[in-house]
Coordinates of C-alpha atoms in Angstrom, one line a residue:
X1 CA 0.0 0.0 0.0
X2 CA 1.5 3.7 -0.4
X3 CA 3.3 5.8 1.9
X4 CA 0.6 7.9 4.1
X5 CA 1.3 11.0 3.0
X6 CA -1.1 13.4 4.7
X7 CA 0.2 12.3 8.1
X8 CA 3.5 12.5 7.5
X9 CA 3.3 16.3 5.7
X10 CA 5.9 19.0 5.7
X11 CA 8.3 17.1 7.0
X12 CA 10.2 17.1 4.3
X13 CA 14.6 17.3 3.4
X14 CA 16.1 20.9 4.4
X15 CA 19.5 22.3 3.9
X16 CA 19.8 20.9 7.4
X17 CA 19.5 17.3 6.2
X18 CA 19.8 17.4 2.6
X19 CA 23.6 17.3 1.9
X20 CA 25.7 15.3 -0.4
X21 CA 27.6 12.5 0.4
X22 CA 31.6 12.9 -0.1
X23 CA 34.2 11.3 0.4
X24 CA 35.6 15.6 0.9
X25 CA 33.8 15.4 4.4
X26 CA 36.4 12.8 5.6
X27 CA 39.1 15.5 5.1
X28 CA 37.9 18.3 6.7
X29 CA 37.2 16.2 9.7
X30 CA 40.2 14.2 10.0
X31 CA 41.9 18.0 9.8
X32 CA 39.7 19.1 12.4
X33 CA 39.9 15.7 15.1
X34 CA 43.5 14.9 14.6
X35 CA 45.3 18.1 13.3
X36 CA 48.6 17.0 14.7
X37 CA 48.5 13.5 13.8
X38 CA 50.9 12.0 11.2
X39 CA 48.1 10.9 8.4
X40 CA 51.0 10.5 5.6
X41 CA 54.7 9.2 5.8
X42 CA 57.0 9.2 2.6
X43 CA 60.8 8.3 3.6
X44 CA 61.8 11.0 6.1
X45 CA 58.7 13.3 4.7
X46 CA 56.4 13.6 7.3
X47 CA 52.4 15.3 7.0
X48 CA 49.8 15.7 9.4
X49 CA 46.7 15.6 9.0
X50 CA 46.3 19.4 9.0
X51 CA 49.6 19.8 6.2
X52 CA 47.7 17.4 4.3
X53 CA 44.5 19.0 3.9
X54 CA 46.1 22.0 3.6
X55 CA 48.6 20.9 0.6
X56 CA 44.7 19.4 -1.0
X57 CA 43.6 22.9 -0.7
X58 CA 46.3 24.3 -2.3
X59 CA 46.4 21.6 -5.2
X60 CA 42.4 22.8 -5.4
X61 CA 43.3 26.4 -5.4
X62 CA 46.5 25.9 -8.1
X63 CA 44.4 24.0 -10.6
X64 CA 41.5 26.8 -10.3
X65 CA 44.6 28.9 -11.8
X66 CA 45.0 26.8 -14.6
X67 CA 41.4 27.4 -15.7
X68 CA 40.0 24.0 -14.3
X69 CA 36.5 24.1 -13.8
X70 CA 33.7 21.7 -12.3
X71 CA 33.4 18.8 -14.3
X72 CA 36.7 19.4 -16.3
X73 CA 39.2 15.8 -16.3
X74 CA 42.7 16.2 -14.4
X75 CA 44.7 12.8 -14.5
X76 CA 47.1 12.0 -12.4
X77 CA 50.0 9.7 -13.1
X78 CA 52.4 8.6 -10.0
X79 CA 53.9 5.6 -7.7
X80 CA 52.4 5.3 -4.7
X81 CA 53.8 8.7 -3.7
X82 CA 52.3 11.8 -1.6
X83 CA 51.0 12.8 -4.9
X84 CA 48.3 10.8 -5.6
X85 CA 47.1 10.6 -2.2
X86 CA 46.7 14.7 -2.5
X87 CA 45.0 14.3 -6.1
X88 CA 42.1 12.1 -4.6
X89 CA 41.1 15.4 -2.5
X90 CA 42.5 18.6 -4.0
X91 CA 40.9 17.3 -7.5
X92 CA 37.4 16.8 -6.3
X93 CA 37.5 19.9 -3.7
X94 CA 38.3 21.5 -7.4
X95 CA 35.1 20.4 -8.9
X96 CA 36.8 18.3 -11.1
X97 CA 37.0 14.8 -12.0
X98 CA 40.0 13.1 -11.2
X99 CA 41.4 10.1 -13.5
X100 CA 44.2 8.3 -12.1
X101 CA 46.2 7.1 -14.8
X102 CA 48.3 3.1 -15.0
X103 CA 51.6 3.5 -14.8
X104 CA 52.5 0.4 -16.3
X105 CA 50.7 1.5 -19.7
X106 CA 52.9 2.4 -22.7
X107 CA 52.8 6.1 -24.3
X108 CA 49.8 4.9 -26.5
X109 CA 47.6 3.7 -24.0
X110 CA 48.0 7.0 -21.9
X111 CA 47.6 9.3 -25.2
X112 CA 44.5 7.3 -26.0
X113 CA 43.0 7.6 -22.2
X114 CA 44.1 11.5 -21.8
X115 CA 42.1 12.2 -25.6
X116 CA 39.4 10.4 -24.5
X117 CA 39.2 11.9 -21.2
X118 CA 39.7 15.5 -22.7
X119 CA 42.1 15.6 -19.8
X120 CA 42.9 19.6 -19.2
X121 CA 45.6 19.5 -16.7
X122 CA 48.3 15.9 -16.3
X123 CA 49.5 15.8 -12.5
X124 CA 53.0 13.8 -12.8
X125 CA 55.6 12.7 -10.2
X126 CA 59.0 13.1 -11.5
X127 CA 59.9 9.2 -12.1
X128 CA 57.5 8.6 -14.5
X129 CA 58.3 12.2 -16.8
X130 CA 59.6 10.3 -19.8
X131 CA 56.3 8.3 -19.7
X132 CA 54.4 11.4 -19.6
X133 CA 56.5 12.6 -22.5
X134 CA 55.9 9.7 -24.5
X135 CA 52.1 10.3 -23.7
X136 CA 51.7 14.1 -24.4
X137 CA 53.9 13.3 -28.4
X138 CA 51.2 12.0 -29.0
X139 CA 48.3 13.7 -28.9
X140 CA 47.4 16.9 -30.4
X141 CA 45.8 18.6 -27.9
X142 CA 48.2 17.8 -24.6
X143 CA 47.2 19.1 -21.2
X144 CA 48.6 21.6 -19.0
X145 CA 51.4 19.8 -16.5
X146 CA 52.6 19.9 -13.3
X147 CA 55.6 18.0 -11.9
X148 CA 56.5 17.0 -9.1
X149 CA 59.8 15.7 -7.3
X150 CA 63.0 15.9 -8.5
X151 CA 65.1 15.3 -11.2
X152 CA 65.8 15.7 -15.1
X153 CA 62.8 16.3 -17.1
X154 CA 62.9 15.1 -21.2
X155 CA 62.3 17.7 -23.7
X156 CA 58.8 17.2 -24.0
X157 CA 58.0 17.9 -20.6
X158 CA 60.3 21.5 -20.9
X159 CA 57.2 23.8 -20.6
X160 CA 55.8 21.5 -17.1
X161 CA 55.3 23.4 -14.3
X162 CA 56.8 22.7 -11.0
X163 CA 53.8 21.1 -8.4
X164 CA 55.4 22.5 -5.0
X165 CA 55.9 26.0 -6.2
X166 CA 52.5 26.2 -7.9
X167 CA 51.2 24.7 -4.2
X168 CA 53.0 27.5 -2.6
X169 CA 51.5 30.3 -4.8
X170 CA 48.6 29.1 -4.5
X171 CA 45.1 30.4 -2.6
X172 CA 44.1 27.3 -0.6
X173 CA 40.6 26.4 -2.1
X174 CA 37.2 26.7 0.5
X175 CA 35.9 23.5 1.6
X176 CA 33.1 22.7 -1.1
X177 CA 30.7 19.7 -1.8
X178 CA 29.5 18.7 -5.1
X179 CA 26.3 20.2 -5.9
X180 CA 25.0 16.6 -6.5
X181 CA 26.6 13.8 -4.3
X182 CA 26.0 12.2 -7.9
X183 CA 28.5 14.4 -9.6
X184 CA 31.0 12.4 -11.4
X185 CA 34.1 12.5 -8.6
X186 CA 36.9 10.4 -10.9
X187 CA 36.7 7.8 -14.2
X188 CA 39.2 5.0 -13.9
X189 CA 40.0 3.1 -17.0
X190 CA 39.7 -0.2 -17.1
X191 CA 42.5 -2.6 -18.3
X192 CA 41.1 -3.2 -21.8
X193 CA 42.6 -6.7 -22.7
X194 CA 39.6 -6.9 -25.6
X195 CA 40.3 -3.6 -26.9
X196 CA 40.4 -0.2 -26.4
X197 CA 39.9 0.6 -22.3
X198 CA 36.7 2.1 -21.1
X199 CA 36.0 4.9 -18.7
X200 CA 34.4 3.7 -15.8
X201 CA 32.5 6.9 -14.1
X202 CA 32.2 7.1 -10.1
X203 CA 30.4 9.2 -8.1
X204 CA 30.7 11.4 -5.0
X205 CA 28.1 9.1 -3.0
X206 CA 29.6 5.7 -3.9
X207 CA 33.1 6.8 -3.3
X208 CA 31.6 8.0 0.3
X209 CA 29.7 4.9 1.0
X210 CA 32.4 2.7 -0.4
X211 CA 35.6 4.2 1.3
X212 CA 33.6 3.4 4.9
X213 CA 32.7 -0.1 3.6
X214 CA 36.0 -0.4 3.4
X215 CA 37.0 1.0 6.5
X216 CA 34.5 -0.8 8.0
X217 CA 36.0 -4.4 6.5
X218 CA 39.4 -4.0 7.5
X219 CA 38.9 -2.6 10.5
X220 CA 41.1 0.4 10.2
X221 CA 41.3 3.3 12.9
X222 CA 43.6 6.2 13.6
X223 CA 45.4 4.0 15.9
X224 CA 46.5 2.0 12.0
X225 CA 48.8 2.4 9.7
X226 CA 48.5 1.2 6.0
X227 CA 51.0 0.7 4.0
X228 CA 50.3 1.4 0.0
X229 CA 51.2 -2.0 -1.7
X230 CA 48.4 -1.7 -3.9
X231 CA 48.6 0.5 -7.1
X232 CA 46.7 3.6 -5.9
X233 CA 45.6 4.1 -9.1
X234 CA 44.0 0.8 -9.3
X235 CA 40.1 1.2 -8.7
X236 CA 41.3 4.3 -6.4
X237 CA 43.1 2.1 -4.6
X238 CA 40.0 0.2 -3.6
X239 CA 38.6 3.3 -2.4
X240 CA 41.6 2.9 0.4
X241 CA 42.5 6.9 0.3
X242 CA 39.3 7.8 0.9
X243 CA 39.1 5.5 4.0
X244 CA 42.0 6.4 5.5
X245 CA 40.4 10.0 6.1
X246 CA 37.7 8.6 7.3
X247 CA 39.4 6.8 9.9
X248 CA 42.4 9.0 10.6
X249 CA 44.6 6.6 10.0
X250 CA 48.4 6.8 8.7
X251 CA 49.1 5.9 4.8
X252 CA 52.7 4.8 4.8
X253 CA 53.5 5.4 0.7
X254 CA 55.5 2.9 -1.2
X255 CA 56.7 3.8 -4.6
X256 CA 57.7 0.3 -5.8
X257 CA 56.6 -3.2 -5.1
X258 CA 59.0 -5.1 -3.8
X259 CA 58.7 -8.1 -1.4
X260 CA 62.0 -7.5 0.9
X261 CA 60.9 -3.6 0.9
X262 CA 57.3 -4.5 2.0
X263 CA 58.4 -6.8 4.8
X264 CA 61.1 -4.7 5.8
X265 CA 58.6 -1.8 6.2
X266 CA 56.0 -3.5 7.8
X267 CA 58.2 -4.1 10.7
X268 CA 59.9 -0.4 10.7
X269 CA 56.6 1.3 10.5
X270 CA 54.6 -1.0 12.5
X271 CA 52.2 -1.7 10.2
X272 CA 48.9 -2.8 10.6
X273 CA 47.1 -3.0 7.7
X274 CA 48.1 -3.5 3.8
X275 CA 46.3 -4.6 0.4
X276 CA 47.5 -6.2 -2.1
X277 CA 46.5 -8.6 -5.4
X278 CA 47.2 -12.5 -5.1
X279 CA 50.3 -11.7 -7.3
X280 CA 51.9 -9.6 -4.5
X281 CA 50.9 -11.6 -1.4
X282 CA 52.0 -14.8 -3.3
X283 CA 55.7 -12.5 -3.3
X284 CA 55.3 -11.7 0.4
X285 CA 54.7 -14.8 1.2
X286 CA 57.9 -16.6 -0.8
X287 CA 60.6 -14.4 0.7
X288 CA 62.4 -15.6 3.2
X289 CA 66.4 -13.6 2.5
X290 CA 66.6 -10.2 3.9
X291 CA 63.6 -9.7 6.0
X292 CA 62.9 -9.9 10.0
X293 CA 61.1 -13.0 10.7
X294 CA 57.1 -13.6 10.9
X295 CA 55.6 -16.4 12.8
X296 CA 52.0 -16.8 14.2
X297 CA 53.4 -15.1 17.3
X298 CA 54.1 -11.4 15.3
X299 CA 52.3 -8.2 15.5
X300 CA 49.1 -9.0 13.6
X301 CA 49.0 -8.1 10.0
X302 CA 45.8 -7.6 8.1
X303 CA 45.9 -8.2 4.2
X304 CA 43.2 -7.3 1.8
X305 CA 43.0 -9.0 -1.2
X306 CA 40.7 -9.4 -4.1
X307 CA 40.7 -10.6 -7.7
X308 CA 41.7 -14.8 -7.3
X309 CA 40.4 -16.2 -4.4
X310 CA 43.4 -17.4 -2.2
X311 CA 44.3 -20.6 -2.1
X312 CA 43.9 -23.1 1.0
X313 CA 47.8 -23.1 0.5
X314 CA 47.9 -18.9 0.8
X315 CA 45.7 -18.5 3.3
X316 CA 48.0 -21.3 5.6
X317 CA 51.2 -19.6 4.8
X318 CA 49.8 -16.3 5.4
X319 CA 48.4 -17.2 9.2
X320 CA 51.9 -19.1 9.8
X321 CA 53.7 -15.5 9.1
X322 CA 51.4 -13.3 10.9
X323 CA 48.6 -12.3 8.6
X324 CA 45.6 -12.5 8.6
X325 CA 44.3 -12.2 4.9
X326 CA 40.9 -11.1 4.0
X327 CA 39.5 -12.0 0.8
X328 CA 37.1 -9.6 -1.4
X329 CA 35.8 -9.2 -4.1
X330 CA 34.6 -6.8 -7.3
X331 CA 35.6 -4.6 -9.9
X332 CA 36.4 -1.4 -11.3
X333 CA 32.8 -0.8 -12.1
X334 CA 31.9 -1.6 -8.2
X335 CA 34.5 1.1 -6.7
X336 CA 36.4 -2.2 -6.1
X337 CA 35.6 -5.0 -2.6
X338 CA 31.9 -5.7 -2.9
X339 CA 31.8 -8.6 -1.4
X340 CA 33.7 -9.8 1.6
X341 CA 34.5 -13.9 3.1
X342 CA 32.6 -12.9 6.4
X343 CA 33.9 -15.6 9.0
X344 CA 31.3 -17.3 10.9
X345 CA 32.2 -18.8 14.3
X346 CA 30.4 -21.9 13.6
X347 CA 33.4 -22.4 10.9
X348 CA 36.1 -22.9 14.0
X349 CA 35.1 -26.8 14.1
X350 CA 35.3 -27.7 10.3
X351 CA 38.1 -29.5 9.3
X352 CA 41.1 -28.1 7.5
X353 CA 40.0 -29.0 4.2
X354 CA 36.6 -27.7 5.0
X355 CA 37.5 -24.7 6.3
X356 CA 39.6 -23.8 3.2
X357 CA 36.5 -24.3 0.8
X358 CA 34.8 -21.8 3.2
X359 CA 37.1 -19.4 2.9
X360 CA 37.4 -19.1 -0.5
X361 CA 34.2 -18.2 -1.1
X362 CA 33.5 -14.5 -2.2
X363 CA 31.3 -13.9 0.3
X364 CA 28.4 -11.6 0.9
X365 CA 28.0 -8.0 0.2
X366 CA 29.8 -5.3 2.2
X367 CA 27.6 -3.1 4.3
X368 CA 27.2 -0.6 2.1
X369 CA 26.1 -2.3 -1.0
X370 CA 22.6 -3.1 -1.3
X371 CA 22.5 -6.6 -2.6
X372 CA 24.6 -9.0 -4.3
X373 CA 23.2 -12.3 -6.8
X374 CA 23.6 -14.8 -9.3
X375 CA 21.4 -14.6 -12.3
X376 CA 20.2 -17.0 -14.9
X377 CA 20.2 -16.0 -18.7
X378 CA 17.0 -15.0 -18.3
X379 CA 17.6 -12.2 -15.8
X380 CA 16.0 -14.3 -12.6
X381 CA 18.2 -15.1 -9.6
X382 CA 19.4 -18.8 -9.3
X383 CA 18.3 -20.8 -6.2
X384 CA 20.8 -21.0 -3.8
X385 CA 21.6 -24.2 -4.0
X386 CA 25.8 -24.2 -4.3
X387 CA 25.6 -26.4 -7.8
X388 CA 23.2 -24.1 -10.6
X389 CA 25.8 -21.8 -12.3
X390 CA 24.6 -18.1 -13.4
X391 CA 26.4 -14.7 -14.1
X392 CA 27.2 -12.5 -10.9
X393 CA 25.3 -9.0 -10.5
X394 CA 25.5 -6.2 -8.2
X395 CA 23.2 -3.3 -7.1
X396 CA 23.5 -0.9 -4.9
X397 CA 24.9 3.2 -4.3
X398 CA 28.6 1.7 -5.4
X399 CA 27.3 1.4 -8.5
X400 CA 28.9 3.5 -11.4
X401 CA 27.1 5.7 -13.2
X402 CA 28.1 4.2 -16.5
X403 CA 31.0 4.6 -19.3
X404 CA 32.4 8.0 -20.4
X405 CA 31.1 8.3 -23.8
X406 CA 30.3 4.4 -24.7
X407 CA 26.3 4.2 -24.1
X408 CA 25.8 1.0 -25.5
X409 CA 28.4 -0.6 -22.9
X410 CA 26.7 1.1 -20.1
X411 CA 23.4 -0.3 -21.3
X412 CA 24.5 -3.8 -21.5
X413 CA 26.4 -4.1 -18.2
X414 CA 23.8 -2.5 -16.3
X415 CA 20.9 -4.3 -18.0
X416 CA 17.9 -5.1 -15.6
X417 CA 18.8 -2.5 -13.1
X418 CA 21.9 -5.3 -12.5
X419 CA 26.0 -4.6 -12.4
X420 CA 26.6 -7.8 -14.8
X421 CA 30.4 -9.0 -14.2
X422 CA 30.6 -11.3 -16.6
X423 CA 31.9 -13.7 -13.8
X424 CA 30.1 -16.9 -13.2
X425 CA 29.6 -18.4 -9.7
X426 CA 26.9 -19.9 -7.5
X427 CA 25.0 -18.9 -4.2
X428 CA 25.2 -21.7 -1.4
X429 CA 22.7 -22.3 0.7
X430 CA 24.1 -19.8 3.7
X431 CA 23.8 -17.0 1.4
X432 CA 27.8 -17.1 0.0
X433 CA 28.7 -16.1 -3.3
X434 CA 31.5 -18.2 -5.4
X435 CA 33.3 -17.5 -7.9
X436 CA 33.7 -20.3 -10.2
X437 CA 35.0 -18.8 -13.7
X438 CA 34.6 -15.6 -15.7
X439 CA 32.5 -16.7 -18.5
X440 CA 34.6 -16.7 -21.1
X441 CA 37.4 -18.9 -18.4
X442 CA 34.6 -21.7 -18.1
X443 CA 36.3 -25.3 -20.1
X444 CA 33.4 -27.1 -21.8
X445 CA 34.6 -30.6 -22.3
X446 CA 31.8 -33.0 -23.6
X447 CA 29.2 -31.3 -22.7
X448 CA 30.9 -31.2 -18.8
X449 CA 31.6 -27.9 -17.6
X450 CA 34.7 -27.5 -15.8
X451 CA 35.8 -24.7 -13.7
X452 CA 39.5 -23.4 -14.6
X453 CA 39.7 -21.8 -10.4
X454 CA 38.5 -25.5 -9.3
X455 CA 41.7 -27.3 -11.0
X456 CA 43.9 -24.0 -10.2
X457 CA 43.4 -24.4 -6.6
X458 CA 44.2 -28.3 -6.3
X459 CA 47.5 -27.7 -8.5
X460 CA 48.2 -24.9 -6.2
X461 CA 48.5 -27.1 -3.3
X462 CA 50.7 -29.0 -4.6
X463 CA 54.4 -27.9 -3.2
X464 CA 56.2 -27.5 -5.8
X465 CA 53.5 -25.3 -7.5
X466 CA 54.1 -21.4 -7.1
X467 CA 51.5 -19.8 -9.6
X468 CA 48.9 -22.0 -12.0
X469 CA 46.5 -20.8 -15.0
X470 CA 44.0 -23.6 -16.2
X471 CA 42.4 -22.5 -19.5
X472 CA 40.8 -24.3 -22.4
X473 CA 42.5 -25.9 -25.1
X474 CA 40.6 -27.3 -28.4
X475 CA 40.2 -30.7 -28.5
X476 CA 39.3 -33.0 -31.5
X477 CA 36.8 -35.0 -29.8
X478 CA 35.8 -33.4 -26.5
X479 CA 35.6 -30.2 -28.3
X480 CA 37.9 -28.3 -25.0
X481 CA 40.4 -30.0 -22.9
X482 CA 41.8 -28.0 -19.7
X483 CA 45.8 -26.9 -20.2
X484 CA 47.4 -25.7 -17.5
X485 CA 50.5 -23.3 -17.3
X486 CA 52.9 -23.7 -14.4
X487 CA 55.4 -21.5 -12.2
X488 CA 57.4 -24.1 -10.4
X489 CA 59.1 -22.8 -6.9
X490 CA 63.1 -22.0 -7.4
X491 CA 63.7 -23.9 -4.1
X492 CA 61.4 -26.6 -4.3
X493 CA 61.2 -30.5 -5.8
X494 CA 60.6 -30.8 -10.1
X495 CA 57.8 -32.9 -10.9
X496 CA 56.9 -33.6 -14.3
X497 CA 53.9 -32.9 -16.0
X498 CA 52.6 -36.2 -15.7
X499 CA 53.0 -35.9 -11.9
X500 CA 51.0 -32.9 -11.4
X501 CA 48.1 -34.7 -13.8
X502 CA 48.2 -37.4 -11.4
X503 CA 48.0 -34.9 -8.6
X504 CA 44.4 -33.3 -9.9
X505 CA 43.0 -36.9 -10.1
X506 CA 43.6 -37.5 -7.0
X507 CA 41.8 -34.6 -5.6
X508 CA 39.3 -34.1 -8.9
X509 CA 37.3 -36.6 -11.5
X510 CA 39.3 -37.4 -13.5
X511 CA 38.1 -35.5 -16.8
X512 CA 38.9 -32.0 -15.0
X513 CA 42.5 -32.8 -15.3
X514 CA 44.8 -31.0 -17.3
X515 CA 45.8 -33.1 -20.3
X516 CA 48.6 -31.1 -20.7
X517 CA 50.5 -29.1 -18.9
X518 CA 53.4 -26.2 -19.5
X519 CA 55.9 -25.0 -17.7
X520 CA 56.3 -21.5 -18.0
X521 CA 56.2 -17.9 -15.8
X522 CA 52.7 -16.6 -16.1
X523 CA 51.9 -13.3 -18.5
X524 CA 50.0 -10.5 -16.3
X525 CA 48.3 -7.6 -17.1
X526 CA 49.5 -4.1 -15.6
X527 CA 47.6 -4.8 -12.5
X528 CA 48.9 -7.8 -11.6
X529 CA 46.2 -9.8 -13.5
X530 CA 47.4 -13.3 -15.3
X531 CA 46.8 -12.9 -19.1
X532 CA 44.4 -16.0 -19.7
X533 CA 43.8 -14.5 -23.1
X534 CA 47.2 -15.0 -23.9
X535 CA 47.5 -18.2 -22.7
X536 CA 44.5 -19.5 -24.6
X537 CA 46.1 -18.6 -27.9
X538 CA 49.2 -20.4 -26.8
X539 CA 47.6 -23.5 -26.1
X540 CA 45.4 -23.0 -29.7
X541 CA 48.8 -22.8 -31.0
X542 CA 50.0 -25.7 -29.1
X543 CA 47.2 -28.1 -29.8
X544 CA 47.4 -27.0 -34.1
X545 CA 51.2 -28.2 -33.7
X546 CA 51.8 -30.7 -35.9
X547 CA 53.5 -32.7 -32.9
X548 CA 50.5 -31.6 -30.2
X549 CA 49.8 -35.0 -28.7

């Protein structure tokens, strides 16, 4: 029946509770509650929380110099260096949209994201100038730059401005709010392994509700301190800048990822808190030269993770070191985590095995996002039933609002009032989302279909197995056959590949095993993502061999 109206009248939203949600309000309060406190630490740099606002401020007030204007693009392209974390603020507080930019793209693939950003201004640290200059040759229309750090800049960057002395001249910028809280606040490109990368446009309100989802998850406070492992440009760091305002607590940059350096810091800096992709913590996890040593006994460590679920193997090395790994889940669209491996304390008597299959799990949705399901190819949610495959969907405020400039996209992957992730998976009967392929991952052998993360995990377990990618190979007679690529540990025993076979049939039926298996390092993307697509056409090219067996 409808909302009573009449007895509810003139009570209605006032400037007194009608204000937009921003991440901008985390700022100006962490400013306000712990002026004195260090919020970021860069080598012997040192900022509180009240320089840092301040230097966002000034950032705000130097781009309103250069012309920027609400809704205009300024990208940002730098390590995980004070830079960036000043961008995700002094942008917005601008009115602009800010578009952190991969640093592991080539020159093309940052001229085609700064054209089709109609970037005005290009915020760049000083390691990454010839990049820049690589970028800006080509494109006809380059952005005003500013540089900052120190060093020698190449002759395409001769007419960049310098970023400290344009913060220093400078009129800090008021405190403002979107006029919307659905204003556009950044557009992260995706990765674009299937062509050109699209624009994925966020908004104030998501990036609000997201960044305390996140804080929320991991627990931080201003008691933490998180060290930046994960790209910051990466899905804005998984919202992680943002968060740390909210929660006052100290970002501890990191220009480079390096195991030894990561280990080393977290026991200098007394870290608390870190994220990181599989690819990294599998690093963390393999050093043993170098660094102080972990045991289940150290100063706690939490570790965020997303993309592949961690292995039983992972999550048993991480909890003998220290850490205590939390897996989550999403994508670029989603702000990043939307789903989180919630531990239930029934899940303390399950056996090992057991309790490994739990974990893996995706999970349900984080607090802030409003449901989380498994559709059919009708549209209609799957029962929950652990076995009846469908495509995974999202709703809720950490939605985007769509692609920059690519309607037809937008209108696909948001059909039915549904994020669609082109990830396939299956509810359980508690409620749990898995993960069991991205669609076009899933090996279809005889009509069987077999998931490539199933017959990754049991080769993972195997000791001698660092890293393993299962995809599909074609197959005269069962039409696909699994192939699995293999990273072998330097320290550890050789099988064969007839050993590690052996090893999935023992733990899988028997047609889910690789029928042929490769020894090789592992292609990734820029973010840290393995290359299936890559190694599919390899193992088309295998199987065509004239020798393929």
């Amino acid at each position: 029946m409808p909302f009573p109206q009449d007895r509810w009248a003139g009570l209605t939203p006032s400037p007194a509770t009608d204000v937009p949600l921003s991440p901008l309000t985390f700022l100006r309060r962490a400013a306000r509650v712990w002026p004195g406190q260090v919020a970021v630490i860069d080598g012997d740099r040192r900022f509180t929380w009240a320089d840092y606002a301040e230097r966002c401020r000034r950032l705000a007030g130097a781009l309103a110099a250069l012309s920027v204007e609400p809704g205009d693009v300024v990208a940002v392209l730098a390590p995980n260096v004070p830079l960036i974390l000043e961008a995700h603020f002094g942008v917005p507080l601008a009115g602009a949209v800010l578009n952190p930019l991969n640093t592991r793209l080539d020159g093309a693939g940052l001229a085609f994201i700064l054209a089709h950003s109609e970037a005005k201004v290009l915020l760049v640290d000083a390691s990454l100038a010839a990049l820049a200059a690589e970028a800006l040759a080509g494109l006809d229309h380059p952005p005003a730059v500013l540089v900052a750090g120190e060093g020698p800049l190449p002759a395409g960057l001769s007419g960049a401005a310098d970023y400290e002395a344009a913060l220093a001249a400078a009129v800090p910028a008021p405190w403002r709010l979107p006029q919307s809280e659905w204003d556009p606040i950044a557009v992260n490109y995706t990765s674009g392994t299937t062509g050109n990368p699209k624009g994925v446009v966020l908004h104030h309100r998501g990036a609000h509700l997201a960044a305390l989802a996140n804080m929320a998850v991991l627990g931080l406070r201003s008691d933490s301190r998180y060290l930046w492992t994960l790209p910051a440009f990466h899905c804005n760091g998984w919202s992680g800048i943002w968060a740390a305002a909210a929660a006052g607590t100290t970002q501890v940059c990191l220009p480079r990822v390096d195991p030894v350096a990561i280990l080393n810091r977290i026991d200098e800096a007394a870290i608390t808190h870190l994220c990181a992709a599989p690819v990294v913590l599998t690093m963390i996890l393999n050093v043993r030269d170098g660094v102080p040593e972990r045991g289940p006994g150290s100063r706690p460590v939490i570790i965020g993770t997303g993309g592949a679920a961690p292995t039983s193997a992972v999550l048993a090395a991480a909890a003998a070191r220290g850490f205590d790994v939390i897996h989550m889940y999403g994508m670029t669209e989603s702000y990043g985590p939307t789903t989180v491996c919630a531990p239930q304390a029934a899940w303390a008597d399950l056996a090992p095995a057991e309790l490994a299959a739990v974990r893996a799990r995706q999970g349900v949705p984080l607090v802030a996002v409003e449901d989380v399901t498994v559709l059919d190819p009708e549209g209609r949610p799957v029962p929950a039933d652990g076995r009846t495959l469908g495509e995974i969907a999202f709703r809720g405020n950490t939605v985007m609002l769509g692609y920059l400039k690519n309607p037809a996209a937008t209108a696909e992957t948001l059909a039915g009032g549904w994020l669609r992730t082109g990830d396939l998976g299956v509810l359980h009967p508690d409620g749990y989302l898995e993960v069991k392929d991205r669609a076009k991952d899933i090996i279809i052998s005889g009509g069987e279909n077999i998931s490539s993360l199933e017959v990754e995990e049991v080769l993972s377990r195997h000791t001698a197995v660092l890293e393993a990618a299962v995809v599909a190979e074609p197959h005269p007679f069962w039409g696909e056959s699994p192939a699995a690529f293999v990273t072998l540990r330097a320290d550890g025993p050789v099988p064969s590949a007839a050993d590690l076979v052996a090893w999935v049939r023992d733990h899988l039926a028997h047609f889910k095993a690789p029928r042929r298996v490769v020894f090789r390092e592992l292609p990734k993307t820029a973010t840290g993502k393995i290359q299936k697509a890559a190694l599919r056409e390899e193992a088309r090219r295998i199987a065509a061999a004239p020798s393929s067996t």
